[in-house]
C-alpha positions as a LaTeX table, in Angstrom:
\begin{tabular}{lrrr}
\hline
Residue & $x$ (\AA) & $y$ (\AA) & $z$ (\AA) \\
\hline
Met1 & 131.45 & 111.84 & 78.38 \\
Tyr2 & 132.69 & 113.12 & 81.72 \\
Ser3 & 135.41 & 111.32 & 83.65 \\
Ala4 & 135.94 & 111.02 & 87.39 \\
Thr5 & 137.71 & 113.97 & 88.96 \\
Thr6 & 141.46 & 113.77 & 89.55 \\
Leu7 & 142.15 & 115.55 & 92.82 \\
Pro8 & 144.80 & 118.28 & 92.91 \\
Ala9 & 147.77 & 117.58 & 95.16 \\
Asn10 & 146.92 & 120.45 & 97.55 \\
Leu11 & 143.61 & 118.86 & 98.55 \\
Asp12 & 145.22 & 116.64 & 101.16 \\
Ser13 & 143.18 & 114.78 & 103.81 \\
Pro14 & 144.12 & 116.93 & 106.82 \\
Asn15 & 143.09 & 120.09 & 104.94 \\
Ile16 & 139.71 & 118.61 & 104.01 \\
Glu17 & 139.14 & 117.22 & 107.51 \\
Asp18 & 139.86 & 120.64 & 109.04 \\
Lys19 & 137.35 & 122.31 & 106.69 \\
Leu20 & 134.75 & 119.70 & 107.54 \\
Arg21 & 135.20 & 120.18 & 111.28 \\
Glu22 & 134.69 & 123.92 & 110.90 \\
His23 & 131.47 & 123.41 & 108.96 \\
Leu24 & 130.20 & 120.81 & 111.44 \\
Lys25 & 130.08 & 123.52 & 114.10 \\
Gln26 & 127.18 & 125.16 & 112.21 \\
Val27 & 124.46 & 122.68 & 113.13 \\
Lys28 & 120.85 & 123.38 & 112.10 \\
Arg29 & 117.58 & 121.48 & 112.62 \\
Thr30 & 114.96 & 120.39 & 110.11 \\
Ser31 & 111.24 & 120.71 & 110.76 \\
Phe32 & 111.25 & 117.11 & 112.05 \\
Gly33 & 114.09 & 117.69 & 114.49 \\
Ser34 & 116.95 & 116.13 & 112.51 \\
Glu35 & 120.34 & 117.80 & 112.85 \\
Tyr36 & 122.17 & 118.81 & 109.69 \\
Val37 & 124.87 & 121.00 & 108.25 \\
Thr38 & 125.02 & 122.27 & 104.70 \\
Phe39 & 127.56 & 124.33 & 102.78 \\
Arg40 & 129.12 & 124.97 & 99.38 \\
Ala41 & 132.36 & 123.50 & 98.12 \\
Ser42 & 134.23 & 123.17 & 94.84 \\
Arg43 & 133.85 & 120.05 & 92.69 \\
Asp44 & 137.27 & 118.80 & 93.76 \\
Glu45 & 136.57 & 119.47 & 97.43 \\
Val46 & 133.28 & 117.57 & 97.24 \\
Ala47 & 135.06 & 114.62 & 95.63 \\
Ala48 & 137.69 & 114.65 & 98.37 \\
Met49 & 135.07 & 114.87 & 101.11 \\
Ala50 & 133.38 & 111.77 & 99.67 \\
Glu51 & 136.33 & 109.74 & 101.01 \\
Ser52 & 136.16 & 111.23 & 104.51 \\
Gly53 & 135.17 & 109.13 & 107.49 \\
Leu54 & 133.56 & 112.22 & 109.02 \\
Val55 & 131.18 & 112.54 & 106.07 \\
Asn56 & 130.32 & 108.87 & 105.84 \\
Ala57 & 129.48 & 108.71 & 109.54 \\
Phe58 & 126.26 & 110.60 & 108.73 \\
Arg59 & 123.13 & 108.60 & 107.88 \\
Arg60 & 121.90 & 110.93 & 105.12 \\
Val61 & 124.39 & 112.54 & 102.77 \\
Val62 & 124.20 & 114.86 & 99.77 \\
Leu63 & 127.50 & 115.34 & 97.92 \\
Asp64 & 126.75 & 117.05 & 94.63 \\
Pro65 & 129.99 & 118.02 & 92.85 \\
Val66 & 128.11 & 119.64 & 89.96 \\
Arg67 & 126.14 & 122.07 & 92.14 \\
Gly68 & 128.85 & 122.22 & 94.80 \\
Leu69 & 126.29 & 121.22 & 97.45 \\
Val70 & 127.19 & 119.33 & 100.64 \\
Met71 & 124.49 & 118.32 & 103.14 \\
Leu72 & 125.15 & 116.00 & 106.07 \\
Met73 & 122.23 & 114.87 & 108.26 \\
Ala74 & 121.72 & 112.90 & 111.46 \\
Pro75 & 117.99 & 111.97 & 111.35 \\
Ser76 & 115.91 & 112.26 & 114.52 \\
Gly77 & 113.80 & 109.40 & 115.85 \\
Arg78 & 110.63 & 111.17 & 114.69 \\
His79 & 112.15 & 111.66 & 111.24 \\
Glu80 & 112.89 & 107.93 & 110.94 \\
Trp81 & 109.43 & 107.00 & 112.22 \\
Val82 & 107.75 & 109.11 & 109.52 \\
Thr83 & 110.15 & 107.82 & 106.86 \\
Gly84 & 109.35 & 104.21 & 107.77 \\
Asp85 & 105.63 & 104.97 & 107.46 \\
Ile86 & 106.12 & 106.40 & 103.97 \\
Asp87 & 108.07 & 103.32 & 102.92 \\
Arg88 & 105.22 & 101.11 & 104.10 \\
Phe89 & 102.55 & 103.30 & 102.53 \\
Val90 & 104.17 & 103.35 & 99.08 \\
Ser91 & 104.86 & 99.60 & 99.20 \\
Cys92 & 101.24 & 98.80 & 100.08 \\
Val93 & 99.83 & 101.14 & 97.43 \\
Ala94 & 102.06 & 99.59 & 94.74 \\
Thr95 & 100.98 & 96.09 & 95.79 \\
Leu96 & 97.30 & 97.03 & 95.71 \\
Gln97 & 97.68 & 98.63 & 92.28 \\
Gly98 & 99.60 & 95.68 & 90.88 \\
Val99 & 102.75 & 97.74 & 90.37 \\
Arg100 & 106.09 & 96.02 & 90.86 \\
Ile101 & 108.23 & 97.96 & 93.35 \\
Glu102 & 111.77 & 97.95 & 94.68 \\
Gln103 & 112.65 & 100.06 & 97.72 \\
Leu104 & 116.12 & 101.66 & 97.58 \\
Arg105 & 116.15 & 103.71 & 100.74 \\
Asn106 & 119.90 & 103.83 & 101.40 \\
Thr107 & 121.07 & 104.18 & 97.81 \\
Arg108 & 123.40 & 107.10 & 97.11 \\
Trp109 & 122.16 & 108.36 & 93.75 \\
Arg110 & 124.80 & 109.64 & 91.34 \\
Arg111 & 125.57 & 109.54 & 87.65 \\
Glu112 & 128.26 & 107.36 & 86.12 \\
Tyr113 & 130.63 & 110.23 & 85.36 \\
Glu114 & 130.48 & 111.77 & 88.85 \\
Pro115 & 133.25 & 111.08 & 91.39 \\
Lys116 & 133.12 & 107.90 & 93.46 \\
Asn117 & 131.05 & 108.02 & 96.68 \\
Thr118 & 129.35 & 111.32 & 95.78 \\
Gly119 & 125.60 & 111.52 & 95.26 \\
Asn120 & 122.32 & 111.97 & 97.14 \\
Glu121 & 121.00 & 109.64 & 99.84 \\
Ala122 & 117.22 & 110.04 & 99.95 \\
Asp123 & 114.94 & 109.35 & 102.89 \\
Cys124 & 112.96 & 107.03 & 100.59 \\
Ser125 & 113.50 & 106.10 & 96.95 \\
Phe126 & 111.82 & 103.61 & 94.66 \\
Tyr127 & 111.90 & 101.88 & 91.31 \\
Phe128 & 108.57 & 100.79 & 89.79 \\
Gly129 & 107.58 & 98.41 & 87.01 \\
Arg130 & 110.28 & 97.29 & 84.59 \\
Lys131 & 112.97 & 99.30 & 86.34 \\
Ala132 & 112.31 & 97.42 & 89.58 \\
Leu133 & 112.62 & 94.04 & 87.82 \\
Asp134 & 115.75 & 95.04 & 85.88 \\
Tyr135 & 117.42 & 96.31 & 89.05 \\
Val136 & 116.73 & 93.11 & 90.96 \\
Gln137 & 118.11 & 91.03 & 88.10 \\
Ala138 & 121.22 & 93.20 & 87.84 \\
His139 & 121.82 & 92.98 & 91.59 \\
Ala140 & 121.31 & 89.22 & 91.52 \\
Arg141 & 124.19 & 88.93 & 89.07 \\
Ser142 & 126.48 & 90.95 & 91.34 \\
Glu143 & 126.42 & 93.85 & 93.76 \\
Glu144 & 128.62 & 95.79 & 91.32 \\
Glu145 & 126.07 & 95.37 & 88.51 \\
Gly146 & 123.27 & 96.49 & 90.84 \\
Asp147 & 125.22 & 99.61 & 91.78 \\
Ala148 & 126.05 & 100.31 & 88.15 \\
Tyr149 & 122.35 & 100.10 & 87.29 \\
Thr150 & 121.52 & 102.86 & 89.80 \\
Phe151 & 124.25 & 105.04 & 88.26 \\
Arg152 & 122.58 & 104.75 & 84.85 \\
Val153 & 118.91 & 104.67 & 85.83 \\
Pro154 & 117.43 & 107.34 & 88.14 \\
Ala155 & 114.82 & 106.57 & 90.79 \\
Asp156 & 111.17 & 106.83 & 89.76 \\
Leu157 & 110.20 & 108.42 & 93.07 \\
Val158 & 112.20 & 110.15 & 95.80 \\
Val159 & 110.75 & 111.21 & 99.16 \\
Glu160 & 112.34 & 113.71 & 101.55 \\
Val161 & 111.11 & 114.30 & 105.11 \\
Gly162 & 111.73 & 117.68 & 106.76 \\
Leu163 & 111.95 & 120.94 & 104.84 \\
Thr164 & 115.19 & 122.92 & 105.04 \\
His165 & 116.27 & 126.25 & 103.57 \\
Glu166 & 118.26 & 124.27 & 101.00 \\
Ala167 & 115.26 & 122.17 & 99.86 \\
Lys168 & 115.03 & 123.91 & 96.47 \\
Glu169 & 118.66 & 123.21 & 95.66 \\
Lys170 & 118.26 & 119.61 & 96.81 \\
Arg171 & 115.25 & 119.12 & 94.53 \\
Leu172 & 117.21 & 120.54 & 91.61 \\
Ser173 & 120.04 & 118.12 & 92.37 \\
Tyr174 & 117.59 & 115.21 & 92.01 \\
Arg175 & 116.20 & 116.80 & 88.84 \\
Asp176 & 119.74 & 116.92 & 87.40 \\
Lys177 & 120.02 & 113.19 & 88.04 \\
Gly178 & 116.84 & 112.44 & 86.08 \\
Val179 & 114.40 & 111.82 & 88.94 \\
Val180 & 110.86 & 112.63 & 87.79 \\
Glu181 & 108.66 & 112.48 & 90.91 \\
Phe182 & 109.47 & 114.00 & 94.30 \\
Trp183 & 107.43 & 113.99 & 97.52 \\
Gln184 & 108.19 & 116.50 & 100.27 \\
Leu185 & 106.90 & 116.18 & 103.85 \\
Asn186 & 107.21 & 119.20 & 106.10 \\
Ala187 & 106.23 & 120.02 & 109.69 \\
Arg188 & 105.26 & 123.46 & 110.97 \\
Pro189 & 105.50 & 123.95 & 114.75 \\
Arg190 & 102.37 & 124.68 & 116.79 \\
Lys191 & 101.66 & 125.26 & 120.46 \\
His192 & 101.60 & 122.54 & 123.12 \\
Arg193 & 104.38 & 120.43 & 121.57 \\
Arg194 & 102.49 & 119.70 & 118.36 \\
Ser195 & 103.26 & 120.21 & 114.67 \\
Leu196 & 101.24 & 120.39 & 111.46 \\
Val197 & 102.53 & 118.04 & 108.78 \\
Thr198 & 101.99 & 118.92 & 105.12 \\
Val199 & 102.72 & 116.89 & 101.99 \\
Ser200 & 103.40 & 118.03 & 98.43 \\
Phe201 & 104.05 & 116.10 & 95.21 \\
Leu202 & 106.30 & 117.59 & 92.52 \\
Asp203 & 107.05 & 116.79 & 88.90 \\
Leu204 & 110.77 & 117.55 & 88.76 \\
Gln205 & 111.03 & 117.22 & 85.00 \\
Ala206 & 108.35 & 119.73 & 84.07 \\
Ala207 & 109.34 & 121.94 & 81.15 \\
Arg208 & 110.92 & 124.91 & 82.94 \\
Lys209 & 111.05 & 124.08 & 86.66 \\
Pro210 & 109.61 & 121.58 & 89.16 \\
Val211 & 105.86 & 122.03 & 89.53 \\
Ala212 & 103.33 & 120.83 & 92.09 \\
Ile213 & 101.04 & 118.02 & 90.92 \\
Glu214 & 97.69 & 116.87 & 92.29 \\
Ala215 & 98.34 & 113.12 & 92.01 \\
Ser216 & 101.29 & 110.76 & 91.78 \\
Leu217 & 102.82 & 110.15 & 88.36 \\
Asn218 & 103.83 & 106.60 & 89.32 \\
Leu219 & 100.89 & 105.52 & 91.52 \\
Pro220 & 97.67 & 106.63 & 89.79 \\
Glu221 & 94.97 & 108.22 & 91.94 \\
Val222 & 97.24 & 108.67 & 94.97 \\
Thr223 & 97.29 & 112.26 & 96.21 \\
Pro224 & 99.15 & 114.16 & 98.95 \\
Ala225 & 95.92 & 113.99 & 100.95 \\
His226 & 96.06 & 110.17 & 100.91 \\
Val227 & 99.48 & 110.35 & 102.56 \\
Ile228 & 98.11 & 112.72 & 105.22 \\
Arg229 & 95.08 & 110.48 & 105.84 \\
Phe230 & 97.34 & 107.44 & 106.22 \\
Met231 & 99.45 & 109.28 & 108.79 \\
Arg232 & 96.29 & 110.11 & 110.71 \\
Leu233 & 95.24 & 106.45 & 110.67 \\
Arg234 & 98.66 & 105.38 & 111.92 \\
Ser235 & 98.79 & 107.95 & 114.71 \\
Gly236 & 99.35 & 106.31 & 118.10 \\
Lys237 & 98.87 & 102.80 & 116.74 \\
Ser238 & 101.25 & 99.85 & 116.49 \\
Leu239 & 100.21 & 97.98 & 113.36 \\
Asn240 & 101.76 & 94.89 & 111.84 \\
His241 & 102.32 & 94.64 & 108.08 \\
Leu242 & 98.92 & 93.06 & 107.38 \\
Glu243 & 97.11 & 95.72 & 109.41 \\
Val244 & 98.95 & 98.47 & 107.54 \\
Tyr245 & 98.04 & 96.82 & 104.24 \\
Glu246 & 94.35 & 96.66 & 105.23 \\
Ala247 & 94.41 & 100.29 & 106.38 \\
Val248 & 95.83 & 101.44 & 103.03 \\
Arg249 & 93.37 & 99.30 & 101.09 \\
Gly250 & 90.43 & 100.75 & 103.02 \\
Leu251 & 91.76 & 104.25 & 102.42 \\
Leu252 & 92.08 & 103.79 & 98.65 \\
Glu253 & 88.79 & 101.91 & 98.22 \\
Asp254 & 86.64 & 104.30 & 100.27 \\
Glu255 & 85.02 & 106.10 & 97.36 \\
Ser256 & 82.39 & 107.66 & 99.65 \\
Asn257 & 85.13 & 109.69 & 101.34 \\
Ala258 & 87.07 & 110.52 & 98.17 \\
Leu259 & 85.99 & 114.17 & 98.14 \\
Glu260 & 86.69 & 114.55 & 101.87 \\
Ile261 & 90.14 & 113.02 & 101.42 \\
Arg262 & 91.04 & 115.49 & 98.69 \\
Glu263 & 89.59 & 118.61 & 100.31 \\
Asp264 & 89.79 & 118.08 & 104.07 \\
Ala265 & 93.09 & 116.23 & 104.57 \\
Ala266 & 95.51 & 119.00 & 103.73 \\
Glu267 & 97.53 & 118.61 & 106.91 \\
Tyr268 & 98.06 & 116.35 & 109.89 \\
Glu269 & 98.70 & 117.29 & 113.51 \\
Leu270 & 101.64 & 115.41 & 115.00 \\
Glu271 & 102.68 & 115.35 & 118.63 \\
Asn272 & 106.33 & 116.25 & 119.11 \\
\hline
\end{tabular}
């Protein structure tokens, strides 16, 4: 069993803060316009950075002491809009399929033996079935028990919006933590302030490496094309929860368009 890292004396706060400020000068953008920085650090440095106010000011954080990966992101408005749609889509699908669900969007996923405050904050993450019920019961007993449950039990599904050059390493970080299913949404720029959005589903725990899958492992019959079709339906519309629910139900029940959904909805054009 691993134990939490004890920081060496030379990793003082000013030294870590100075390193962080240098890295924060190297800002990049994801395909959805979010700003981020990413870099490598030692296990002890990652653990020290987990206590920094600079790090925790970001709304999406990856602090993986095992892989030495640090990623700090400030999501764009478009990024958050797409993320909210995915949350609603997954929730409606689970309800329609009779699957219990618990949304854990802001959870920082880490294992029990990893240093405090490290981990991965996903754009969307979910428990389904018995895990969802057990988590709710644990959290009802105390916030500490709820947190401890997430340390022991990985998410069933993680969704990330906006492909970066570090996406492979990020996926492997979730794989290390035991996450099985991973959805990736990406946007490729086009002319006239528009982008093409693509969706892929991955099985992170496949034998040798993560592999693409045609349908969700947790939500039977749901494909990447269903996500694309939902985004098309939502485009330019302000829908309340009931209207979103009805849109998803119509999408899943429309057997006459099942072939079209699978073959023709490979991407979605989004206005920037």
